[in-house]
Short mmCIF file of C-alpha atoms in Angstrom, two decimals:
data_model
loop_
_atom_site.label_atom_id
_atom_site.label_comp_id
_atom_site.label_asym_id
_atom_site.label_seq_id
_atom_site.Cartn_x
_atom_site.Cartn_y
_atom_site.Cartn_z
CA ASP A 1 27.47 -3.79 -9.47
CA ALA A 2 24.14 -5.98 -7.99
CA GLY A 3 23.49 -7.67 -12.25
CA VAL A 4 20.50 -7.15 -13.86
CA ILE A 5 17.51 -7.04 -11.38
CA GLN A 6 14.40 -7.99 -12.18
CA SER A 7 11.08 -6.78 -10.19
CA PRO A 8 8.65 -8.61 -9.49
CA ARG A 9 9.60 -12.02 -8.70
CA HIS A 10 6.51 -13.88 -9.18
CA GLU A 11 4.01 -12.30 -10.45
CA VAL A 12 0.09 -13.54 -10.49
CA THR A 13 -2.60 -11.47 -11.37
CA GLU A 14 -6.34 -12.22 -13.08
CA MET A 15 -6.88 -12.59 -16.93
CA GLY A 16 -7.80 -9.29 -18.14
CA GLN A 17 -5.61 -7.51 -15.67
CA GLU A 18 -2.49 -5.38 -16.95
CA VAL A 19 0.67 -6.68 -16.07
CA THR A 20 4.43 -4.46 -15.90
CA LEU A 21 7.64 -6.10 -15.63
CA ARG A 22 10.20 -4.34 -14.54
CA CYS A 23 14.53 -4.16 -15.98
CA LYS A 24 17.09 -2.09 -13.59
CA PRO A 25 20.54 -3.73 -16.62
CA ILE A 26 23.69 -3.15 -15.54
CA SER A 27 25.24 0.61 -15.30
CA GLY A 28 26.83 0.70 -18.15
CA HIS A 29 25.21 -1.87 -20.09
CA ASN A 30 24.28 -0.01 -24.19
CA SER A 31 21.89 -2.84 -24.45
CA LEU A 32 18.64 -4.00 -22.89
CA PHE A 33 16.60 -7.60 -24.27
CA TRP A 34 13.60 -8.83 -23.45
CA TYR A 35 13.00 -13.38 -23.79
CA ARG A 36 10.13 -14.71 -22.64
CA GLN A 37 11.35 -18.84 -21.65
CA THR A 38 8.31 -21.70 -22.49
CA MET A 39 8.73 -24.78 -22.43
CA MET A 40 8.02 -25.13 -26.59
CA ARG A 41 9.80 -21.70 -27.67
CA GLY A 42 12.94 -22.21 -25.01
CA LEU A 43 13.89 -19.09 -24.62
CA GLU A 44 12.25 -16.00 -27.23
CA LEU A 45 13.10 -12.87 -27.92
CA LEU A 46 10.28 -10.50 -27.57
CA ILE A 47 12.88 -6.81 -28.39
CA TYR A 48 15.13 -5.43 -28.05
CA PHE A 49 16.97 -1.47 -27.23
CA ASN A 50 20.26 -0.09 -28.02
CA ASN A 51 21.10 2.43 -26.18
CA ASN A 52 17.77 3.73 -25.28
CA VAL A 53 16.05 3.06 -28.81
CA PRO A 54 13.86 -0.03 -29.32
CA ILE A 55 15.94 -1.99 -32.09
CA ASP A 56 13.99 -5.18 -33.52
CA ASP A 57 10.16 -5.59 -31.70
CA SER A 58 9.79 -8.77 -33.59
CA GLY A 59 9.01 -11.63 -31.41
CA MET A 60 6.94 -9.21 -29.09
CA PRO A 61 3.47 -11.86 -29.40
CA GLU A 62 0.65 -8.83 -30.27
CA ASP A 63 -0.65 -5.49 -29.60
CA ARG A 64 -1.07 -5.92 -25.80
CA PHE A 65 2.76 -6.25 -25.48
CA SER A 66 4.36 -3.27 -24.81
CA ALA A 67 7.61 -1.91 -23.68
CA LYS A 68 10.16 1.38 -22.61
CA MET A 69 12.71 1.87 -22.05
CA PRO A 70 12.69 5.60 -20.37
CA ASN A 71 16.53 6.17 -19.79
CA ALA A 72 19.31 3.80 -19.30
CA SER A 73 19.31 2.46 -16.35
CA PHE A 74 15.01 1.57 -16.49
CA SER A 75 12.89 -0.51 -18.55
CA THR A 76 9.25 -1.05 -18.38
CA LEU A 77 7.40 -4.20 -20.38
CA LYS A 78 3.89 -4.36 -20.28
CA ILE A 79 0.93 -6.67 -21.13
CA GLN A 80 -2.88 -5.51 -21.31
CA PRO A 81 -4.90 -7.09 -20.71
CA SER A 82 -3.10 -10.15 -20.38
CA GLU A 83 -3.67 -14.02 -20.83
CA PRO A 84 -3.55 -17.66 -19.42
CA ARG A 85 -1.22 -18.52 -22.47
CA ASP A 86 1.55 -15.06 -20.93
CA SER A 87 2.24 -17.25 -18.43
CA ALA A 88 6.16 -17.36 -18.58
CA VAL A 89 8.97 -16.87 -16.65
CA TYR A 90 10.71 -13.48 -17.97
CA PHE A 91 14.02 -12.35 -18.69
CA CYS A 92 15.70 -9.40 -18.62
CA ALA A 93 19.15 -8.81 -19.89
CA SER A 94 21.39 -6.30 -20.98
CA SER A 95 25.04 -6.64 -22.63
CA LEU A 96 28.26 -3.89 -23.40
CA ALA A 97 27.80 -4.20 -27.10
CA PRO A 98 31.03 -3.94 -28.95
CA SER A 99 31.91 -1.41 -31.85
CA ARG A 100 32.32 -4.44 -34.39
CA GLY A 101 32.29 -7.60 -34.10
CA PRO A 102 30.15 -10.00 -32.75
CA VAL A 103 28.28 -9.81 -29.29
CA VAL A 104 29.68 -10.13 -26.16
CA SER A 105 27.91 -12.86 -24.01
CA TYR A 106 24.83 -11.15 -21.77
CA THR A 107 24.14 -10.59 -18.68
CA PHE A 108 20.45 -11.92 -17.71
CA GLY A 109 19.01 -11.37 -15.03
CA SER A 110 16.55 -13.50 -12.20
CA GLY A 111 13.76 -13.70 -14.38
CA THR A 112 10.33 -12.25 -13.53
CA ARG A 113 7.52 -15.78 -13.43
CA LEU A 114 4.37 -14.70 -14.29
CA THR A 115 0.91 -16.45 -14.29
CA VAL A 116 -2.34 -15.23 -15.47
CA VAL A 117 -5.17 -17.12 -13.69
CA ASP B 1 10.46 -20.95 -36.85
CA GLN B 2 12.98 -22.08 -34.89
CA GLN B 3 16.69 -20.72 -36.17
CA VAL B 4 18.64 -22.35 -33.40
CA LYS B 5 18.06 -26.12 -32.52
CA GLN B 6 18.29 -28.14 -29.31
CA ASN B 7 16.56 -31.76 -31.01
CA SER B 8 17.03 -33.48 -26.87
CA PRO B 9 14.97 -32.13 -24.35
CA SER B 10 17.11 -33.95 -21.60
CA LEU B 11 20.12 -36.30 -21.79
CA SER B 12 21.05 -38.00 -18.29
CA VAL B 13 24.91 -39.00 -18.01
CA GLN B 14 27.07 -40.44 -14.94
CA GLU B 15 29.73 -38.68 -12.80
CA GLY B 16 33.04 -38.35 -14.46
CA ARG B 17 31.25 -39.54 -17.95
CA ILE B 18 31.38 -37.52 -20.89
CA SER B 19 28.05 -35.14 -21.57
CA ILE B 20 27.24 -34.37 -25.31
CA LEU B 21 24.98 -31.34 -25.73
CA ASN B 22 23.83 -30.76 -29.76
CA CYS B 23 22.48 -27.76 -31.17
CA ASP B 24 22.00 -26.66 -34.79
CA TYR B 25 20.49 -24.33 -36.56
CA THR B 26 19.26 -23.52 -40.09
CA ASN B 27 20.19 -19.47 -40.54
CA SER B 28 24.20 -19.92 -42.71
CA MET B 29 24.52 -15.69 -41.46
CA PHE B 30 25.48 -17.16 -38.63
CA ASP B 31 28.24 -16.64 -37.00
CA TYR B 32 29.10 -16.56 -33.28
CA PHE B 33 27.76 -19.35 -31.43
CA LEU B 34 27.58 -19.62 -27.75
CA TRP B 35 26.58 -22.08 -25.29
CA TYR B 36 25.13 -21.12 -21.47
CA LYS B 37 23.67 -22.45 -18.60
CA LYS B 38 20.09 -22.01 -16.26
CA TYR B 39 20.55 -23.39 -12.65
CA PRO B 40 16.69 -23.15 -11.46
CA ALA B 41 15.41 -19.97 -9.96
CA GLU B 42 17.74 -18.39 -11.68
CA GLY B 43 19.49 -16.61 -15.08
CA PRO B 44 21.11 -18.14 -17.64
CA THR B 45 24.95 -17.71 -17.12
CA PHE B 46 27.25 -17.64 -19.76
CA LEU B 47 29.32 -20.75 -20.07
CA ILE B 48 31.20 -20.05 -23.84
CA SER B 49 31.28 -19.24 -26.89
CA ILE B 50 32.95 -19.55 -30.59
CA SER B 51 32.87 -17.90 -33.69
CA SER B 52 32.55 -19.22 -36.61
CA ILE B 53 36.77 -19.39 -38.20
CA LYS B 54 37.31 -21.66 -35.68
CA ASP B 55 35.88 -25.35 -35.34
CA LYS B 56 37.31 -26.07 -31.46
CA ASN B 57 37.51 -23.97 -28.87
CA GLU B 58 38.26 -25.49 -25.07
CA ASP B 59 37.98 -23.71 -21.59
CA GLY B 60 38.59 -26.80 -19.08
CA ARG B 61 36.44 -28.95 -18.65
CA PHE B 62 33.67 -26.85 -21.96
CA THR B 63 35.02 -28.21 -25.40
CA VAL B 64 32.51 -26.70 -27.81
CA PHE B 65 32.68 -27.87 -31.18
CA LEU B 66 31.56 -26.36 -34.35
CA ASN B 67 30.66 -28.35 -37.96
CA LYS B 68 29.49 -25.09 -40.23
CA SER B 69 28.31 -27.76 -43.43
CA ALA B 70 26.11 -29.59 -41.72
CA LYS B 71 25.00 -26.09 -39.35
CA HIS B 72 25.02 -27.83 -36.49
CA LEU B 73 27.61 -27.53 -32.71
CA SER B 74 28.01 -29.75 -29.38
CA LEU B 75 28.99 -29.38 -26.45
CA HIS B 76 31.47 -31.71 -24.43
CA ILE B 77 31.52 -31.68 -20.76
CA VAL B 78 34.89 -34.09 -19.47
CA PRO B 79 34.56 -35.25 -16.85
CA SER B 80 30.84 -34.52 -16.06
CA GLN B 81 29.95 -33.47 -12.52
CA PRO B 82 27.07 -33.79 -10.37
CA GLY B 83 27.40 -29.82 -10.32
CA ASP B 84 26.84 -29.54 -13.87
CA SER B 85 22.97 -30.35 -13.71
CA ALA B 86 21.18 -27.59 -14.63
CA VAL B 87 19.36 -26.64 -18.48
CA TYR B 88 21.77 -25.47 -20.90
CA PHE B 89 20.76 -22.95 -23.90
CA CYS B 90 22.56 -22.24 -27.12
CA ALA B 91 22.69 -19.12 -29.13
CA ALA B 92 23.54 -18.25 -31.75
CA SER B 93 24.23 -14.77 -33.58
CA SER B 94 25.05 -13.21 -36.80
CA GLY B 95 27.90 -9.93 -37.51
CA ASN B 96 25.58 -7.52 -37.85
CA THR B 97 23.29 -7.20 -35.56
CA ASP B 98 23.63 -7.57 -31.49
CA LYS B 99 20.65 -10.45 -30.46
CA LEU B 100 20.84 -13.71 -29.76
CA ILE B 101 19.34 -16.43 -31.66
CA PHE B 102 18.57 -18.89 -28.15
CA GLY B 103 17.41 -23.08 -28.88
CA THR B 104 14.87 -24.73 -26.59
CA GLY B 105 17.32 -25.86 -24.06
CA THR B 106 18.34 -29.83 -23.04
CA ARG B 107 18.29 -30.25 -19.20
CA LEU B 108 21.24 -31.73 -17.79
CA GLN B 109 21.20 -34.37 -14.79
CA VAL B 110 24.15 -35.63 -13.72
CA PHE B 111 23.98 -38.58 -10.72
CA PRO B 112 26.51 -40.64 -8.72
#
């Protein structure tokens, strides 16, 4: 398996533009997570899906952020309009959530470095 | 509100010596803890985990210790190697969810 695939690797955009980040999870994994890494807050959970259904979006900063998972092999994180404070590295991760017991480890993608100027 | 805290942003250790990375948490519902390692331009990778029913888990050079009463865990690396230089994140979860809450990370540098 190629692992979790994220695109693009780098994105530079102007303030006010729409940005779409993409993620392909590992085949067979049933949970997908979007994280944002910043110096101040470390790895911050934005939203996660289980079986393509959003379970917890309490970490989404504000209405400018939205995420979708139309099928088991694809998810997007959209920022509209983008602002300079959104500049960060965005990671997607997937896992096979057990029916009971603690979560097994996640597999992360390589991330998308977003710069909003 | 940071539920998982890594108060040392960086740590520098000589090759061959012990590295000790610390992590504190505030949520008493957390019952499973993990450490991840991250190299530049890569995603974090799983390193080692521990359940709250244990106080120690060992895997080769890596050992994680859990002190539930103090809500504290630590990762020991012995002996440290230059290839261990990376950012280490501690993470926690509670049994009723599969989401992980991560700390802010500690950058470890192992010098020759």
